[in-house]
Structure formats: C-alpha cells, structure tokens
Amino acid sequence: MKISLVIPCYNEEAGIPQLARVLLEVRRTLEPVHQLELVFVDDGSTDGTQAEIQRHFGALPDVRIVAHEVNRGLGAALRTGFRHATGVWIATTDSDCTYDPHELPEMIRLMELGADVVVASPYHPDGGVRNVPGYRLFLSHNLSRLYNVVLGGHVYTYTSLFRIYRADLVQTLEVESDGFRSMAELMVGALLRGAKVVEHPTVLAVRQYGESKAAIARLMAQHVRFLARLLGRRLTGRLWPAAVERSAAPGELEAARFRRVPEGEDLAAWNRRLNGSHGMSVLSDHPNPLVRWHERDRKRRILRRIRPRPDDVVVEVGCERGGLSAHFTRPCRYLVCVDIDADALAGARERLTGRPAGFVVADAQALPLRDGSADISISAHTLEHLPDPAAGLAELSRVTASDGTVVLNVPNDRWVLVLKRLIFGALRFSRSFRGISPELAPGHLWVFGPSLFRAISRGRVQLGRISFNAPFFTNMFAVARPLSRPVPGTPLGRRSAQ
C-alpha cells in the first residue's frame, strides 16, 4: 500500500541531514509491505532548506518537492502537500524530528486495525514530554481540555502534527487557518465527521536544530476565537450539519442511546419509580435554588407557546401530576392528560378538579386517541424517556388535527453533558451545585441534541425553528405542524420497549 508522508519545512537547513537519515531508515523498515512517498513542502524558506532537500532526497524515487515562493504558514503548506500526495493514507510530520518518525510503522498498524485517523499523542497518560517548557505544556493541556468540553470529545492531543489520515477523509476536511491552528481544525473536522480517532502515546522532545516558528500569544488568540465559533455553533445546533440531514435510522438512534429500561422492569413501573425522585414536581421543590429557577423558567417558555382558543381540545402527553396543565393562562374546551404512571395521573386529576378534563393512562408510543382529535398536543420532557422517541413523535402528529400545532420541549443533553463536565471536571465546583448529579438524568434513555431532535422529526412533523433557554441552552423548544401520514417509529425502538 502506498502511504504519503507530507513534511512542511521552513528554514530547516540545519536539520535536514538528520531528517534524511531517519526517514531513510523508516523507509527501509516499511519497504517489505508499504511504499512510502515523501512529499516535501518548502514554505518560502530564506536559507538553504530547499537545496538541502534536493541534495538528500532529490535523486530518490517517490519523492515530491514542492515550494512556495513566500512563507504562507503551516496550514497552507499542509493544503499544498495534501494536493500533491497520492497515497491511500496521508501522514504528516515535523521536519525537526521533535516526534520520532521511527514510530510511523506502529501508527500504520493502528490504521490497519480500522482507525480513520491516528495521532501521535504526547499528552496521553502513557505519553510524555522531554525538555519542553512548562508554559507550553500548560497551554497545550488546557487547549485540549477546552476542545473536549466544547466538542464532548475525549482526545488528549489536538495540536500534534505527527498523524496519519485516510486520504479520502483528509481531502474533505476544510482548513481555514494558514498557521499552526490548522492542526486543531483538522482534528475537529475529523471528529465532527464521526471519524474513528486513535491516539498513539509518544514522547515530544525539544527540537535539536533551528528554532520554533510558533508565536505563542498570537496562536492562543487564534485558538480562543476558533473555540468561540465552535461553541456558538454548538449552542445553536449547527455543529453537526451532516447529521441533521439524515433521517432517524436505527443506527443513528442507537448512536444517541444513553441507557435502556432495566431488564425485568416494565416501562410503567420504571416511570413510576423515576417520577418519585426526578419528576417535574420534585424539580419544582428541589433544594438547589438554581434547579428550581431553571424548572420555572422552562415551564414559562413552554406556556408562552401554548395559546388555546376557547373551543380547542388540548392533549398533554407525559403530564405527570399536572404541573404544566394547571398553569394554562387561557381556557380551552377540553383538556386530555396522558401519562403511563397511574399514580401521577391521580395527582393531576386532583390538581385539575373542576376543569373540563379527561385522564388517560397510556404509553406515549401508542396513544388510545382518535386521529386528529387534538387541536394542540404537548410533549414536554417526555420523548427522552421513551424507548422509541420517534414513535412518540409520530403519535403526537397522528392525534393532532391538520391545522393544529404540536408543542415540543426536550433537553439539550449534548450540551448538558458538556456543562457538567466543565462544572464537575475542569472547574471542580461540585460543592456549589449540591443535588446536581455529574451524570445525565437517570430517566433519560437518549442523549438529545438539535441533530437528533431534527432527525426524529423528519417525516413525522414539520418542525419549526428550534429555540433555546438562554443563557444556559439546556433545553430546546419548538412548535411543529402535524403531517397527514407520519412515518411510524423505528424497529429498534420497538424492540427495546419489550
């Protein structure tokens, strides 16, 4: 198999002889199985770098030497190298041997085991550094931590140049920066495309020849701006644009699954147990004032989207003890409260005494209501508790009249997990958040985010604009229109409900 190794160079004249010795040794190691193509990009060097590359490599086979007339930066050099590389896999490395190229065969072995990207990782627990300034270690560690917080990833090293990519993947990754930030952009792009990234623990050493070209203060500012953009895209649900366009296939739902209903416990009994510890009424009286405020704010935002007319029929699915229905500011002709927990529904009946209302014990995935019988249907923090949220949404669409509305509220759990990782991990403020678990809420079967919300809506409802509860962005709200023939739930969800 042909593997291309892209090597950007800028004023590296003194280090080229050592690089030649090491790369020729690596080539001989790989020759029985792999063909190693060397692609040098001289990025506008003003010393004798290009002459040294020609002297040591010019007469060898499978060597490409490309030169920029002026210095354009690492990102630009990589883009040029990728265009000239012809291998099935494309590797990149420094020209100063701060990462040992002798580790390339072991990284290739990880690619052969199914990785899409293999990165040499000095910040992996089994990696290390040698003679690297402490301030650079501090900055690199915390940069990786911030990228993981924003992306929800688990990568130890985002900035290493020593990597291998599948060529068909790296050729699709957009690199905006011309400088050193390009390494983080490539890693982020690969992660957002669902690439399998494997880290190879390694040792990063201080360079022996020449000097580093990175301007640390400017580079940190570039990373901060990039992180801010990523955070903004995540908060508005635009961080995974490719996933939004897919339908809710079983594989996609499985990828977002967080847990299943415990074996030996049916859905009704499981919900009854959870309502006792994490229901809406429990959160409204939570000992943490932040949780109480958050719950009141969520209810206010939902109620603003419910505008019944006097002759409307309103169906609330997952009503629990009527904590939402009891606060309707406008009267309606008839209210139907649906919940799988009979005890919670009894509390709703008591709370709504005197109102024209009916109470139905039912599974939200199979509602015993006529098609088009509701003018407004409501689902607030219910879909994430269902073995098949797509089926629950299809049922809401089915029971809503063609000119009616479906009011939806689901948690933005992808972002909630990021916040919890920040609170309980990076900032270590756990004592200030008594009563809040570092894990996802125990009743949530799915890790909801904007992409999953849109995906399960496709073919079931015409989803309106998704809005969030600024400044926390922990909840998503939308008003949808029913479809005349909603797509049923997925086979995956049906199996898990049994």
mmCIF file of N, CA and C in Angstrom, residues 120-187:
data_model
loop_
_atom_site.group_PDB
_atom_site.id
_atom_site.type_symbol
_atom_site.label_atom_id
_atom_site.label_comp_id
_atom_site.label_asym_id
_atom_site.label_seq_id
_atom_site.Cartn_x
_atom_site.Cartn_y
_atom_site.Cartn_z
ATOM 1 N N ALA A 120 -0.103 10.945 16.961
ATOM 2 C CA ALA A 120 0.924 10.777 17.984
ATOM 3 C C ALA A 120 0.587 11.712 19.145
ATOM 4 N N SER A 121 0.437 11.154 20.342
ATOM 5 C CA SER A 121 -0.145 11.904 21.451
ATOM 6 C C SER A 121 0.784 11.943 22.661
ATOM 7 N N PRO A 122 1.548 13.024 22.813
ATOM 8 C CA PRO A 122 2.411 13.127 23.993
ATOM 9 C C PRO A 122 1.636 13.392 25.278
ATOM 10 N N TYR A 123 0.393 13.891 25.167
ATOM 11 C CA TYR A 123 -0.387 14.213 26.362
ATOM 12 C C TYR A 123 -1.304 13.071 26.787
ATOM 13 N N HIS A 124 -1.213 11.947 26.077
ATOM 14 C CA HIS A 124 -1.882 10.722 26.509
ATOM 15 C C HIS A 124 -1.254 10.281 27.834
ATOM 16 N N PRO A 125 -2.038 9.646 28.731
ATOM 17 C CA PRO A 125 -1.454 9.201 30.014
ATOM 18 C C PRO A 125 -0.214 8.333 29.862
ATOM 19 N N ASP A 126 -0.091 7.620 28.741
ATOM 20 C CA ASP A 126 1.093 6.788 28.525
ATOM 21 C C ASP A 126 2.156 7.486 27.684
ATOM 22 N N GLY A 127 1.898 8.754 27.303
ATOM 23 C CA GLY A 127 2.873 9.515 26.538
ATOM 24 C C GLY A 127 3.776 10.313 27.458
ATOM 25 N N GLY A 128 4.526 11.254 26.891
ATOM 26 C CA GLY A 128 5.415 12.056 27.720
ATOM 27 C C GLY A 128 6.048 13.173 26.923
ATOM 28 N N VAL A 129 6.746 14.042 27.635
ATOM 29 C CA VAL A 129 7.463 15.155 27.010
ATOM 30 C C VAL A 129 8.877 15.191 27.585
ATOM 31 N N ARG A 130 9.791 15.787 26.805
ATOM 32 C CA ARG A 130 11.172 15.874 27.257
ATOM 33 C C ARG A 130 11.721 17.262 26.923
ATOM 34 N N ASN A 131 12.093 17.994 27.981
ATOM 35 C CA ASN A 131 12.722 19.314 27.842
ATOM 36 C C ASN A 131 11.814 20.337 27.149
ATOM 37 N N VAL A 132 10.505 20.155 27.246
ATOM 38 C CA VAL A 132 9.567 21.121 26.683
ATOM 39 C C VAL A 132 9.210 22.130 27.774
ATOM 40 N N PRO A 133 9.229 23.436 27.479
ATOM 41 C CA PRO A 133 8.924 24.443 28.507
ATOM 42 C C PRO A 133 7.578 24.208 29.175
ATOM 43 N N GLY A 134 7.543 24.474 30.480
ATOM 44 C CA GLY A 134 6.327 24.220 31.245
ATOM 45 C C GLY A 134 5.134 25.018 30.773
ATOM 46 N N TYR A 135 5.354 26.278 30.353
ATOM 47 C CA TYR A 135 4.228 27.093 29.918
ATOM 48 C C TYR A 135 3.583 26.522 28.659
ATOM 49 N N ARG A 136 4.390 25.893 27.767
ATOM 50 C CA ARG A 136 3.824 25.286 26.569
ATOM 51 C C ARG A 136 2.990 24.057 26.936
ATOM 52 N N LEU A 137 3.471 23.290 27.917
ATOM 53 C CA LEU A 137 2.689 22.129 28.371
ATOM 54 C C LEU A 137 1.366 22.586 28.963
ATOM 55 N N PHE A 138 1.403 23.622 29.784
ATOM 56 C CA PHE A 138 0.188 24.130 30.415
ATOM 57 C C PHE A 138 -0.822 24.570 29.357
ATOM 58 N N LEU A 139 -0.349 25.331 28.373
ATOM 59 C CA LEU A 139 -1.244 25.820 27.328
ATOM 60 C C LEU A 139 -1.813 24.677 26.504
ATOM 61 N N SER A 140 -0.976 23.710 26.120
ATOM 62 C CA SER A 140 -1.438 22.602 25.275
ATOM 63 C C SER A 140 -2.444 21.728 26.016
ATOM 64 N N HIS A 141 -2.157 21.405 27.293
ATOM 65 C CA HIS A 141 -3.086 20.591 28.076
ATOM 66 C C HIS A 141 -4.454 21.262 28.169
ATOM 67 N N ASN A 142 -4.456 22.551 28.482
ATOM 68 C CA ASN A 142 -5.732 23.232 28.680
ATOM 69 C C ASN A 142 -6.462 23.505 27.376
ATOM 70 N N LEU A 143 -5.724 23.673 26.288
ATOM 71 C CA LEU A 143 -6.385 23.774 24.993
ATOM 72 C C LEU A 143 -7.140 22.492 24.677
ATOM 73 N N SER A 144 -6.490 21.360 24.865
ATOM 74 C CA SER A 144 -7.149 20.079 24.599
ATOM 75 C C SER A 144 -8.369 19.905 25.484
ATOM 76 N N ARG A 145 -8.243 20.339 26.742
ATOM 77 C CA ARG A 145 -9.385 20.230 27.658
ATOM 78 C C ARG A 145 -10.559 21.071 27.180
ATOM 79 N N LEU A 146 -10.269 22.292 26.711
ATOM 80 C CA LEU A 146 -11.336 23.164 26.221
ATOM 81 C C LEU A 146 -11.985 22.606 24.960
ATOM 82 N N TYR A 147 -11.186 22.078 24.040
ATOM 83 C CA TYR A 147 -11.764 21.468 22.845
ATOM 84 C C TYR A 147 -12.666 20.291 23.223
ATOM 85 N N ASN A 148 -12.247 19.496 24.199
ATOM 86 C CA ASN A 148 -13.075 18.361 24.618
ATOM 87 C C ASN A 148 -14.370 18.828 25.266
ATOM 88 N N VAL A 149 -14.304 19.913 26.039
ATOM 89 C CA VAL A 149 -15.521 20.445 26.671
ATOM 90 C C VAL A 149 -16.517 20.892 25.605
ATOM 91 N N VAL A 150 -16.034 21.612 24.596
ATOM 92 C CA VAL A 150 -16.929 22.139 23.562
ATOM 93 C C VAL A 150 -17.456 21.030 22.662
ATOM 94 N N LEU A 151 -16.592 20.069 22.314
ATOM 95 C CA LEU A 151 -16.978 19.026 21.365
ATOM 96 C C LEU A 151 -17.568 17.794 22.036
ATOM 97 N N GLY A 152 -17.381 17.679 23.362
ATOM 98 C CA GLY A 152 -17.792 16.444 24.019
ATOM 99 C C GLY A 152 -16.890 15.292 23.645
ATOM 100 N N GLY A 153 -15.639 15.570 23.304
ATOM 101 C CA GLY A 153 -14.702 14.532 22.869
ATOM 102 C C GLY A 153 -13.827 14.036 24.002
ATOM 103 N N HIS A 154 -12.951 13.100 23.671
ATOM 104 C CA HIS A 154 -12.039 12.518 24.658
ATOM 105 C C HIS A 154 -10.660 12.360 24.029
ATOM 106 N N VAL A 155 -10.172 13.418 23.399
ATOM 107 C CA VAL A 155 -8.873 13.382 22.741
ATOM 108 C C VAL A 155 -7.876 14.125 23.622
ATOM 109 N N TYR A 156 -6.711 13.520 23.842
ATOM 110 C CA TYR A 156 -5.723 14.140 24.718
ATOM 111 C C TYR A 156 -4.887 15.199 23.991
ATOM 112 N N THR A 157 -4.657 15.027 22.688
ATOM 113 C CA THR A 157 -3.765 15.926 21.956
ATOM 114 C C THR A 157 -4.431 16.389 20.664
ATOM 115 N N TYR A 158 -4.680 17.692 20.560
ATOM 116 C CA TYR A 158 -5.309 18.275 19.367
ATOM 117 C C TYR A 158 -4.303 18.936 18.438
ATOM 118 N N THR A 159 -3.076 19.168 18.891
ATOM 119 C CA THR A 159 -2.171 20.036 18.144
ATOM 120 C C THR A 159 -0.962 19.318 17.558
ATOM 121 N N SER A 160 -0.850 18.011 17.716
ATOM 122 C CA SER A 160 0.295 17.284 17.178
ATOM 123 C C SER A 160 0.242 17.231 15.652
ATOM 124 N N LEU A 161 1.371 17.487 15.005
ATOM 125 C CA LEU A 161 1.449 17.399 13.546
ATOM 126 C C LEU A 161 1.674 15.965 13.070
ATOM 127 N N PHE A 162 2.218 15.119 13.933
ATOM 128 C CA PHE A 162 2.550 13.741 13.542
ATOM 129 C C PHE A 162 1.269 12.904 13.568
ATOM 130 N N ARG A 163 0.698 12.673 12.383
ATOM 131 C CA ARG A 163 -0.588 11.967 12.264
ATOM 132 C C ARG A 163 -0.618 11.158 10.981
ATOM 133 N N ILE A 164 -1.607 10.252 10.908
ATOM 134 C CA ILE A 164 -1.944 9.570 9.661
ATOM 135 C C ILE A 164 -3.453 9.699 9.471
ATOM 136 N N TYR A 165 -3.876 10.025 8.236
ATOM 137 C CA TYR A 165 -5.288 10.132 7.894
ATOM 138 C C TYR A 165 -5.601 9.188 6.730
ATOM 139 N N ARG A 166 -6.829 8.742 6.664
ATOM 140 C CA ARG A 166 -7.308 8.177 5.412
ATOM 141 C C ARG A 166 -7.352 9.301 4.388
ATOM 142 N N ALA A 167 -6.813 9.052 3.210
ATOM 143 C CA ALA A 167 -6.735 10.116 2.205
ATOM 144 C C ALA A 167 -8.117 10.631 1.826
ATOM 145 N N ASP A 168 -9.095 9.723 1.685
ATOM 146 C CA ASP A 168 -10.432 10.167 1.284
ATOM 147 C C ASP A 168 -11.098 11.003 2.366
ATOM 148 N N LEU A 169 -10.638 10.876 3.624
ATOM 149 C CA LEU A 169 -11.166 11.718 4.699
ATOM 150 C C LEU A 169 -10.474 13.074 4.708
ATOM 151 N N VAL A 170 -9.151 13.087 4.732
ATOM 152 C CA VAL A 170 -8.436 14.352 4.893
ATOM 153 C C VAL A 170 -8.659 15.283 3.702
ATOM 154 N N GLN A 171 -8.906 14.708 2.527
ATOM 155 C CA GLN A 171 -9.139 15.559 1.358
ATOM 156 C C GLN A 171 -10.463 16.319 1.462
ATOM 157 N N THR A 172 -11.359 15.881 2.365
ATOM 158 C CA THR A 172 -12.653 16.564 2.540
ATOM 159 C C THR A 172 -12.644 17.556 3.697
ATOM 160 N N LEU A 173 -11.580 17.566 4.503
ATOM 161 C CA LEU A 173 -11.537 18.433 5.677
ATOM 162 C C LEU A 173 -11.142 19.850 5.275
ATOM 163 N N GLU A 174 -11.878 20.816 5.784
ATOM 164 C CA GLU A 174 -11.590 22.214 5.471
ATOM 165 C C GLU A 174 -10.584 22.775 6.472
ATOM 166 N N VAL A 175 -9.533 23.375 5.956
ATOM 167 C CA VAL A 175 -8.522 24.022 6.792
ATOM 168 C C VAL A 175 -8.545 25.505 6.463
ATOM 169 N N GLU A 176 -9.081 26.286 7.364
ATOM 170 C CA GLU A 176 -9.211 27.722 7.134
ATOM 171 C C GLU A 176 -7.934 28.458 7.480
ATOM 172 N N SER A 177 -7.298 28.065 8.591
ATOM 173 C CA SER A 177 -6.119 28.763 9.065
ATOM 174 C C SER A 177 -4.901 28.424 8.207
ATOM 175 N N ASP A 178 -4.056 29.415 7.976
ATOM 176 C CA ASP A 178 -2.786 29.174 7.309
ATOM 177 C C ASP A 178 -1.689 28.854 8.310
ATOM 178 N N GLY A 179 -1.986 28.972 9.605
ATOM 179 C CA GLY A 179 -0.963 28.811 10.626
ATOM 180 C C GLY A 179 -1.077 27.508 11.393
ATOM 181 N N PHE A 180 -0.557 27.512 12.635
ATOM 182 C CA PHE A 180 -0.480 26.307 13.443
ATOM 183 C C PHE A 180 -1.860 25.857 13.935
ATOM 184 N N ARG A 181 -2.844 26.763 13.964
ATOM 185 C CA ARG A 181 -4.183 26.352 14.394
ATOM 186 C C ARG A 181 -4.787 25.308 13.461
ATOM 187 N N SER A 182 -4.215 25.176 12.270
ATOM 188 C CA SER A 182 -4.740 24.224 11.290
ATOM 189 C C SER A 182 -4.774 22.797 11.835
ATOM 190 N N MET A 183 -3.852 22.461 12.748
ATOM 191 C CA MET A 183 -3.853 21.104 13.294
ATOM 192 C C MET A 183 -5.122 20.848 14.107
ATOM 193 N N ALA A 184 -5.532 21.820 14.911
ATOM 194 C CA ALA A 184 -6.780 21.662 15.666
ATOM 195 C C ALA A 184 -7.974 21.621 14.722
ATOM 196 N N GLU A 185 -7.949 22.428 13.652
ATOM 197 C CA GLU A 185 -9.060 22.420 12.695
ATOM 198 C C GLU A 185 -9.209 21.054 12.044
ATOM 199 N N LEU A 186 -8.096 20.424 11.685
ATOM 200 C CA LEU A 186 -8.165 19.095 11.071
ATOM 201 C C LEU A 186 -8.731 18.065 12.053
ATOM 202 N N MET A 187 -8.293 18.131 13.304
ATOM 203 C CA MET A 187 -8.795 17.176 14.294
ATOM 204 C C MET A 187 -10.284 17.397 14.545
#
